Coordinates of N, CA and C in Angstrom, one line a residue:
E1 N 0.7 -1.4 -0.1 CA 0.1 0.2 -0.1 C 0.8 1.4 0.1
P2 N 2.2 1.3 0.6 CA 2.8 2.6 0.7 C 3.2 2.9 -0.8
V3 N 3.3 2.0 -1.7 CA 3.9 2.1 -3.1 C 2.9 2.5 -3.5
R4 N 1.6 2.1 -3.4 CA 0.3 2.6 -4.2 C 0.2 3.9 -3.8
S5 N 0.1 4.2 -2.5 CA -0.2 5.5 -2.2 C 0.9 6.7 -2.6
S6 N 2.1 6.4 -2.6 CA 3.3 7.2 -3.5 C 2.6 7.2 -4.9
K7 N 2.3 6.4 -5.4 CA 1.9 6.8 -6.9 C 0.8 7.6 -7.0
L8 N -0.1 7.2 -6.3 CA -1.4 8.2 -6.2 C -1.2 9.6 -5.8
K9 N -0.1 9.9 -4.8 CA 0.5 11.2 -4.7 C 1.2 11.9 -5.9
N10 N 2.1 11.0 -6.5 CA 2.6 11.7 -7.8 C 1.4 12.0 -9.0
S11 N 0.8 10.9 -9.2 CA -0.3 11.1 -10.2 C -1.1 12.6 -9.7
E12 N -1.6 12.7 -8.3 CA -2.2 13.7 -8.0 C -1.6 14.9 -8.3
Q13 N -0.4 14.9 -7.9 CA 0.6 15.9 -8.2 C 0.8 16.6 -9.6
S14 N 0.9 15.5 -10.5 CA 1.0 15.9 -11.5 C -0.2 16.3 -12.3
E15 N -1.3 15.9 -11.7 CA -2.5 16.2 -12.3 C -2.9 17.8 -11.8
G16 N -2.3 18.0 -10.4 CA -2.6 19.4 -9.8 C -1.6 20.4 -10.6
G17 N -0.4 20.1 -10.9 CA 0.6 20.7 -11.7 C 0.0 21.0 -12.9
C18 N -0.9 20.3 -13.6 CA -1.5 20.5 -14.9 C -2.6 21.9 -14.8
W19 N -3.4 21.6 -13.8 CA -4.1 22.5 -13.6 C -3.7 24.1 -13.1
K20 N -2.4 23.8 -12.6 CA -1.6 25.1 -12.2 C -1.1 25.9 -13.5
Y21 N -0.4 24.9 -14.3 CA 0.0 25.8 -15.6 C -1.4 26.1 -16.5
L22 N -2.4 25.4 -16.4 CA -3.4 25.8 -17.1 C -4.0 27.1 -16.6
S23 N -4.1 27.2 -15.4 CA -4.6 28.4 -14.8 C -3.8 29.8 -15.1
L24 N -2.5 29.4 -15.1 CA -1.4 30.6 -15.2 C -1.6 31.3 -16.6
L25 N -1.8 30.1 -18.0 CA -2.0 30.3 -19.2 C -3.4 31.1 -19.5
M26 N -4.4 30.7 -18.5 CA -5.5 31.6 -18.9 C -5.5 33.1 -18.2
I27 N -4.7 33.3 -17.4 CA -4.4 34.4 -16.8 C -3.6 35.3 -17.9
V28 N -2.7 34.8 -18.3 CA -1.9 35.5 -19.2 C -3.0 35.8 -20.4
C29 N -3.5 35.0 -20.8 CA -4.6 35.2 -21.7 C -5.5 36.1 -21.9
T30 N -5.9 36.1 -20.5 CA -6.9 37.2 -20.1 C -6.2 38.7 -20.1
V31 N -4.9 38.4 -19.5 CA -4.1 40.3 -19.5 C -3.9 40.2 -20.8
L32 N -3.5 39.5 -21.7 CA -3.4 39.9 -23.0 C -4.6 40.5 -23.7
S33 N -5.4 39.8 -23.4 CA -7.0 40.3 -24.1 C -7.4 41.5 -23.7
L34 N -7.1 42.0 -22.3 CA -7.4 43.1 -21.8 C -6.8 44.1 -22.5
C35 N -5.5 43.8 -22.7 CA -4.5 45.0 -23.1 C -4.7 45.1 -24.6
L36 N -5.1 44.3 -25.3 CA -5.4 44.4 -26.6 C -6.7 45.2 -26.8
N37 N -7.8 45.1 -26.1 CA -8.8 45.8 -25.9 C -8.7 47.1 -25.5
A38 N -7.6 47.4 -24.8 CA -7.3 48.9 -24.2 C -6.8 49.2 -25.5
F39 N -6.0 48.7 -26.0 CA -5.3 49.4 -27.3 C -6.1 49.7 -28.4
Q40 N -7.1 48.7 -28.7 CA -7.9 49.0 -29.7 C -9.2 50.1 -29.6
F41 N -9.3 50.3 -28.0 CA -10.1 51.4 -27.6 C -9.4 52.7 -27.9
K42 N -8.2 52.8 -27.7 CA -7.5 54.2 -28.0 C -7.4 54.4 -29.3
L43 N -7.2 53.5 -30.0 CA -7.0 53.5 -31.6 C -8.1 53.9 -32.3
I44 N -9.4 53.3 -31.9 CA -10.9 53.7 -32.4 C -11.1 55.1 -31.8
D45 N -10.3 55.4 -30.6 CA -10.9 56.6 -30.1 C -10.3 57.9 -31.0
G46 N -9.0 57.7 -31.3 CA -8.2 58.7 -31.9 C -8.9 58.7 -33.4
Y47 N -9.1 57.6 -34.1 CA -10.0 57.7 -35.3 C -11.1 58.5 -35.4
L48 N -11.8 58.1 -34.2 CA -13.1 59.2 -34.0 C -12.7 60.5 -33.8
R49 N -11.7 60.9 -33.1 CA -11.6 62.3 -33.2 C -11.0 63.0 -34.2
D50 N -10.3 62.1 -35.2 CA -9.7 62.6 -36.5 C -11.0 62.7 -37.4
I51 N -12.2 61.7 -37.4 CA -13.1 61.8 -38.1 C -14.0 63.4 -37.8
Q52 N -14.1 63.5 -36.5 CA -14.8 64.7 -36.0 C -14.2 66.1 -36.5
E53 N -12.8 66.1 -36.3 CA -11.8 67.2 -36.7 C -12.2 67.3 -38.3
L54 N -12.3 66.5 -39.1 CA -12.6 66.5 -40.3 C -14.0 67.1 -40.7
N55 N -15.1 66.6 -40.1 CA -16.3 66.8 -40.1 C -16.4 68.5 -40.0
D56 N -15.7 68.7 -38.8 CA -15.6 70.5 -38.6 C -15.0 70.9 -39.4
N57 N -13.9 70.6 -40.1 CA -13.5 71.7 -41.3 C -14.2 71.7 -42.3
H58 N -15.0 70.4 -42.8 CA -15.8 70.6 -43.9 C -17.0 71.4 -43.5
N59 N -17.4 71.5 -42.3 CA -18.6 72.1 -42.0 C -18.1 73.7 -41.9
I60 N -16.9 74.1 -41.6 CA -16.5 75.5 -41.7 C -16.5 76.1 -42.9
R61 N -15.8 75.2 -43.8 CA -15.4 75.5 -45.4 C -16.8 75.7 -46.0
Y62 N -17.7 74.7 -45.6 CA -19.0 75.0 -46.4 C -19.7 76.1 -46.0
S63 N -19.5 76.7 -45.0 CA -20.1 77.7 -44.4 C -19.6 78.8 -44.9
D64 N -18.2 78.9 -44.9 CA -17.4 80.1 -45.7 C -17.8 80.0 -47.2
W65 N -18.2 78.9 -48.1 CA -18.5 78.9 -49.3 C -19.9 79.6 -49.4
I66 N -21.0 79.1 -48.3 CA -22.1 79.7 -48.7 C -21.9 81.0 -48.5
S67 N -21.2 81.8 -47.5 CA -21.3 83.1 -47.3 C -20.8 83.9 -48.2
D68 N -19.6 83.2 -48.8 CA -18.7 84.0 -50.2 C -19.8 84.1 -51.4
R69 N -20.8 83.2 -51.5 CA -21.7 82.7 -52.6 C -22.8 83.8 -52.4
V70 N -23.3 84.0 -51.1 CA -24.3 85.0 -50.9 C -23.7 86.6 -51.1
S71 N -22.5 86.7 -50.7 CA -21.8 87.9 -50.8 C -21.7 88.3 -52.3
D72 N -21.3 87.4 -53.3 CA -21.1 87.3 -54.4 C -22.5 87.9 -55.0
E73 N -23.5 87.4 -54.9 CA -25.0 87.3 -55.4 C -25.1 88.8 -55.0
K74 N -25.0 89.2 -53.8 CA -25.4 90.6 -53.3 C -24.4 91.7 -54.1
C75 N -23.3 91.4 -54.2 CA -22.5 92.6 -55.1 C -22.9 92.6 -56.3
K76 N -23.4 91.3 -57.1 CA -23.9 91.6 -58.3 C -25.1 92.4 -58.2
T77 N -26.3 92.0 -57.3 CA -27.2 92.7 -57.4 C -27.1 94.3 -57.2
D78 N -26.2 94.6 -56.2 CA -25.6 95.9 -55.9 C -25.2 96.5 -57.2
M79 N -24.3 95.8 -58.1 CA -23.9 96.5 -59.3 C -24.8 96.6 -60.4
N80 N -25.6 95.8 -60.4 CA -26.9 95.7 -61.4 C -27.6 97.2 -61.0
K81 N -28.2 97.4 -59.7 CA -28.8 98.6 -59.3 C -28.0 99.8 -59.6
M82 N -26.7 99.9 -59.3 CA -25.9 100.9 -59.7 C -25.8 101.2 -61.1
E83 N -25.6 100.1 -61.6 CA -25.6 100.4 -63.5 C -27.1 100.9 -63.9
T84 N -28.1 100.6 -63.5 CA -29.6 101.0 -63.8 C -29.5 102.5 -63.3
H85 N -28.8 102.8 -62.2 CA -29.1 104.0 -61.9 C -28.3 105.0 -62.9
M86 N -27.0 104.7 -63.1 CA -26.2 105.3 -63.8 C -27.0 105.5 -65.3
N87 N -27.4 104.3 -65.8 CA -28.2 104.6 -67.2 C -29.3 105.5 -67.1
N88 N -30.0 105.5 -66.0 CA -30.9 106.5 -65.7 C -30.6 108.0 -65.8
R89 N -29.4 108.0 -65.0 CA -29.0 109.6 -64.8 C -28.4 109.8 -66.1
E90 N -27.7 108.9 -67.1 CA -27.4 109.3 -68.3 C -28.2 109.6 -69.5
T91 N -29.4 109.1 -69.1 CA -30.8 109.4 -70.2 C -31.1 110.9 -69.8
E92 N -31.4 111.2 -68.6 CA -31.7 112.3 -68.0 C -30.9 113.3 -68.3
K93 N -29.5 113.1 -68.2 CA -28.6 114.0 -68.7 C -28.8 114.4 -70.2
T94 N -28.8 113.3 -71.0 CA -29.1 113.5 -72.4 C -30.6 114.3 -72.8
K95 N -31.4 114.0 -72.2 CA -32.8 114.8 -72.3 C -32.6 116.2 -71.9
L96 N -31.8 116.4 -70.9 CA -31.6 118.2 -70.5 C -30.8 118.6 -71.5
Q97 N -30.0 118.0 -72.0 CA -29.0 118.6 -72.8 C -29.8 119.0 -74.1
Q98 N -30.8 118.0 -74.6 CA -31.7 118.3 -75.7 C -32.5 119.5 -75.5
E99 N -33.0 119.6 -74.2 CA -34.1 120.8 -73.8 C -33.3 121.9 -73.8
V100 N -32.1 121.8 -73.3 CA -31.3 123.0 -73.4 C -30.8 123.6 -75.0
T101 N -30.7 122.7 -75.6 CA -30.3 122.9 -76.8 C -31.5 123.5 -77.7
R102 N -32.7 122.9 -77.4 CA -34.0 123.7 -78.1 C -34.2 124.9 -77.4
L103 N -34.0 125.1 -76.4 CA -34.1 126.7 -75.8 C -33.0 127.4 -76.2
R104 N -32.0 127.0 -76.5 CA -31.1 128.1 -77.0 C -31.4 128.6 -78.7
R105 N -31.8 127.1 -79.2 CA -32.3 127.6 -80.6 C -33.4 128.5 -80.6
A106 N -34.6 128.8 -79.6 CA -35.6 129.0 -79.6 C -35.2 130.8 -79.4
I107 N -34.1 130.9 -78.4 CA -33.6 132.4 -78.1 C -33.0 132.7 -79.4
Q108 N -32.3 131.9 -80.1 CA -31.5 132.4 -81.2 C -32.7 132.9 -82.5
N109 N -33.7 132.1 -82.4 CA -34.8 132.5 -83.5 C -35.8 133.6 -83.2
G110 N -35.5 134.1 -82.2 CA -36.2 135.3 -81.7 C -37.3 134.7 -80.6
G111 N -37.4 133.7 -80.1 CA -38.6 133.3 -79.0 C -39.2 132.5 -79.4
D112 N -39.1 131.9 -80.9 CA -40.1 130.8 -80.9 C -39.6 129.4 -81.5
S113 N -39.6 128.4 -80.8 CA -38.9 127.2 -81.1 C -39.9 126.3 -82.2
E114 N -38.7 125.7 -82.8 CA -39.2 124.9 -84.1 C -40.0 124.0 -83.6
D115 N -39.7 123.0 -82.6 CA -40.2 122.1 -82.2 C -40.8 122.2 -80.4
P116 N -41.8 122.6 -80.3 CA -42.3 122.9 -78.9 C -42.0 121.6 -78.1
H117 N -41.8 121.8 -76.9 CA -41.8 120.6 -75.8 C -42.8 119.8 -75.9
P118 N -43.0 118.7 -75.8 CA -44.2 117.9 -76.0 C -45.1 118.2 -75.1
D119 N -44.6 118.4 -73.6 CA -45.7 118.5 -72.7 C -46.5 119.7 -72.8
Q120 N -45.9 120.8 -73.7 CA -46.4 121.9 -73.8 C -47.7 122.0 -74.8
E121 N -48.8 122.7 -74.5 CA -49.8 122.7 -75.4 C -49.5 124.1 -76.3
D122 N -50.1 123.8 -77.8 CA -49.6 124.8 -78.7 C -50.6 125.9 -78.5
Q123 N -50.3 126.6 -77.8 CA -51.0 128.1 -77.5 C -51.6 128.9 -78.8
H124 N -50.8 128.7 -79.9 CA -50.9 129.5 -81.0 C -51.3 128.9 -82.0
A125 N -52.2 127.5 -81.9 CA -52.7 126.8 -83.0 C -53.7 127.5 -83.9
G126 N -53.2 127.4 -85.2 CA -54.3 128.2 -86.1 C -53.8 129.6 -86.4
D127 N -52.9 130.1 -85.9 CA -52.2 131.5 -86.2 C -51.2 131.5 -87.2
T128 N -51.0 132.2 -88.0 CA -50.2 132.2 -89.3 C -48.9 132.6 -88.8
P129 N -47.9 131.6 -89.1 CA -46.5 131.4 -88.5 C -46.0 132.6 -89.3
L130 N -44.9 133.3 -88.7 CA -44.2 134.4 -89.2 C -43.5 133.9 -90.5
T131 N -43.0 134.5 -91.4 CA -42.2 134.1 -92.3 C -40.8 134.7 -92.1
P132 N -39.8 133.5 -91.9 CA -38.7 133.8 -91.6 C -37.6 134.6 -92.5
H133 N -36.7 135.1 -92.4 CA -36.0 135.7 -93.2 C -34.9 134.6 -93.7
P134 N -34.7 134.7 -95.2 CA -34.0 133.6 -95.9 C -32.3 133.4 -94.9
E135 N -31.9 134.4 -94.7 CA -30.8 134.0 -94.0 C -31.0 133.1 -92.6
K136 N -32.0 133.5 -91.9 CA -32.2 132.6 -91.0 C -32.6 131.2 -90.8
K137 N -33.5 130.9 -92.2 CA -33.8 129.7 -92.9 C -32.5 128.7 -92.7
K138 N -31.4 129.5 -93.4 CA -30.1 128.9 -93.7 C -29.5 128.6 -92.5
Q139 N -29.6 129.4 -91.4 CA -29.0 129.4 -90.0 C -29.6 128.1 -89.5
R140 N -31.1 128.2 -89.6 CA -31.8 127.1 -88.9 C -31.7 125.6 -89.4
R141 N -31.3 125.6 -90.8 CA -31.0 124.2 -91.4 C -29.5 123.8 -90.9
Q142 N -28.7 124.7 -90.7 CA -27.1 124.6 -90.5 C -27.4 124.0 -88.8
Q143 N -28.1 124.7 -88.1 CA -28.3 124.3 -86.8 C -29.0 123.1 -86.5
R144 N -30.2 122.8 -87.2 CA -30.6 121.4 -87.4 C -29.5 120.3 -87.4
Q145 N -28.8 120.7 -88.7 CA -27.9 119.5 -89.2 C -26.9 119.3 -88.1
L146 N -26.3 120.7 -87.4 CA -25.3 120.4 -86.5 C -26.2 119.5 -85.1
Q147 N -27.2 120.0 -84.9 CA -28.1 119.2 -84.0 C -28.0 117.6 -84.1
R148 N -28.5 117.3 -85.5 CA -28.2 116.0 -85.8 C -26.8 115.3 -85.8
D149 N -26.0 116.0 -85.9 CA -24.7 115.0 -86.3 C -24.3 115.4 -84.7
Q150 N -24.7 116.2 -83.5 CA -24.1 115.8 -82.1 C -25.2 115.1 -81.7
E151 N -26.2 114.7 -82.1 CA -27.2 113.7 -81.6 C -26.6 112.2 -81.9
E152 N -26.2 112.0 -83.1 CA -25.3 110.9 -83.9 C -24.2 110.7 -82.9
L153 N -23.5 111.6 -82.7 CA -22.2 111.6 -82.3 C -22.3 111.2 -80.3
K154 N -23.4 111.5 -80.2 CA -23.9 111.3 -78.8 C -24.4 109.7 -78.9
R155 N -24.9 109.2 -79.8 CA -25.4 107.7 -80.0 C -24.2 107.0 -80.0
Q156 N -23.4 107.4 -80.9 CA -22.3 106.6 -81.3 C -21.4 106.4 -79.7
Q157 N -21.1 107.5 -79.1 CA -20.5 107.7 -77.9 C -21.1 106.9 -76.8
E158 N -22.6 106.8 -77.0 CA -23.5 106.0 -75.8 C -23.1 104.3 -76.4
A159 N -23.2 103.9 -77.5 CA -22.9 102.7 -77.9 C -21.7 102.1 -77.8
Q160 N -20.5 103.3 -77.9 CA -19.2 102.6 -77.5 C -19.3 102.7 -76.0
R161 N -19.7 103.3 -75.0 CA -19.6 103.2 -73.8 C -20.3 102.1 -73.1
Q162 N -21.5 101.5 -74.0 CA -22.3 100.5 -73.4 C -21.4 98.8 -74.0
Q163 N -20.4 99.2 -75.0 CA -19.6 98.2 -75.3 C -18.6 98.0 -74.5
E164 N -18.2 99.2 -74.0 CA -16.9 99.1 -73.0 C -17.5 98.6 -71.7
E165 N -18.5 99.0 -71.3 CA -19.1 98.3 -70.0 C -19.5 97.0 -70.2
Q166 N -20.1 96.7 -71.3 CA -20.1 95.0 -71.6 C -18.9 94.2 -71.4
R167 N -17.8 95.0 -71.8 CA -16.2 94.2 -71.9 C -16.1 94.1 -70.4
R168 N -16.2 95.4 -69.7 CA -15.7 95.7 -68.5 C -16.2 94.3 -67.4
K169 N -17.6 94.3 -67.8 CA -18.5 93.0 -67.1 C -18.0 91.8 -67.5
Q170 N -17.4 91.5 -68.9 CA -17.0 90.2 -68.7 C -15.6 90.3 -68.1
E171 N -14.9 91.1 -68.1 CA -13.6 90.9 -67.5 C -13.7 90.7 -66.1
E172 N -14.5 91.4 -65.4 CA -15.0 91.1 -64.0 C -15.4 89.8 -63.8
H173 N -16.0 89.3 -64.6 CA -17.0 87.8 -64.4 C -15.7 87.1 -64.5
Q174 N -14.6 87.2 -65.3 CA -13.7 86.4 -65.7 C -12.8 86.3 -64.4
R175 N -12.7 87.6 -63.9 CA -11.7 87.6 -62.6 C -12.2 87.0 -61.5
Q176 N -13.5 87.2 -61.4 CA -14.4 86.5 -60.1 C -14.0 85.1 -60.5
E177 N -14.3 84.5 -61.6 CA -14.2 83.2 -61.9 C -12.9 82.4 -61.5
Q178 N -11.9 83.3 -62.1 CA -10.4 82.9 -61.6 C -10.3 83.1 -60.0
M179 N -10.9 83.8 -59.4 CA -10.2 84.0 -58.3 C -11.0 82.8 -57.4
K180 N -12.5 82.3 -57.6 CA -13.1 81.0 -57.3 C -12.2 79.8 -57.6
V181 N -11.5 79.9 -58.7 CA -10.7 78.7 -59.2 C -9.7 78.5 -58.2
E182 N -8.7 79.7 -58.2 CA -7.7 79.9 -57.3 C -8.2 79.3 -55.7
A183 N -9.1 79.8 -55.3 CA -9.6 79.7 -53.9 C -10.0 78.3 -53.7
Q184 N -10.6 77.6 -54.8 CA -10.7 76.1 -54.7 C -9.3 75.3 -54.7
Q185 N -8.4 75.8 -55.5 CA -7.2 75.1 -55.5 C -6.4 75.5 -54.3
H186 N -6.4 76.5 -53.7 CA -5.8 76.8 -52.5 C -6.4 75.9 -51.2
Q187 N -7.7 75.7 -51.4 CA -8.4 75.0 -50.2 C -7.9 73.2 -50.4
E188 N -8.1 73.1 -51.6 CA -7.7 71.6 -51.7 C -6.2 71.6 -51.4
G189 N -5.2 72.6 -51.9 CA -3.9 72.0 -51.6 C -3.6 72.2 -50.4

């Protein structure tokens, strides 16, 4: 029996040593698993922060782009209003110059104008007009021709001004498009 009990003790010790090594292995695996989980958590947390930062940058750039777009549209609207105002002023100026020319002719012709202002009523309808002196007729023709030449010159100048204004608008539009492209390249770069 003593031999048997020593064999039993040895087998029990060898079986107990196996559990000891198995539990040590399980503890090492558990510690490694926890370390790996902590590492993955930190890695994912870093990626989430990077994604949030990219989203914030995207939102900032998008809002800047929207505000620039609104600003451009407002500037274009203001430019169109200003251009309309300037064209109206030019039209008024031309009408006033024509009126001044008509009044000067009336003064030179002794007080009667050849083409009364359209708003005036003809007070002398039915009266026989005075017969003008032949020299005055010649002067009037020359003045009319001079006036027509001046009006034609004004029309040509106005057409030229409009062409230059159109060219300036095109250049401004091209410059704005170029600035947008450069800004986009700068943002992408």
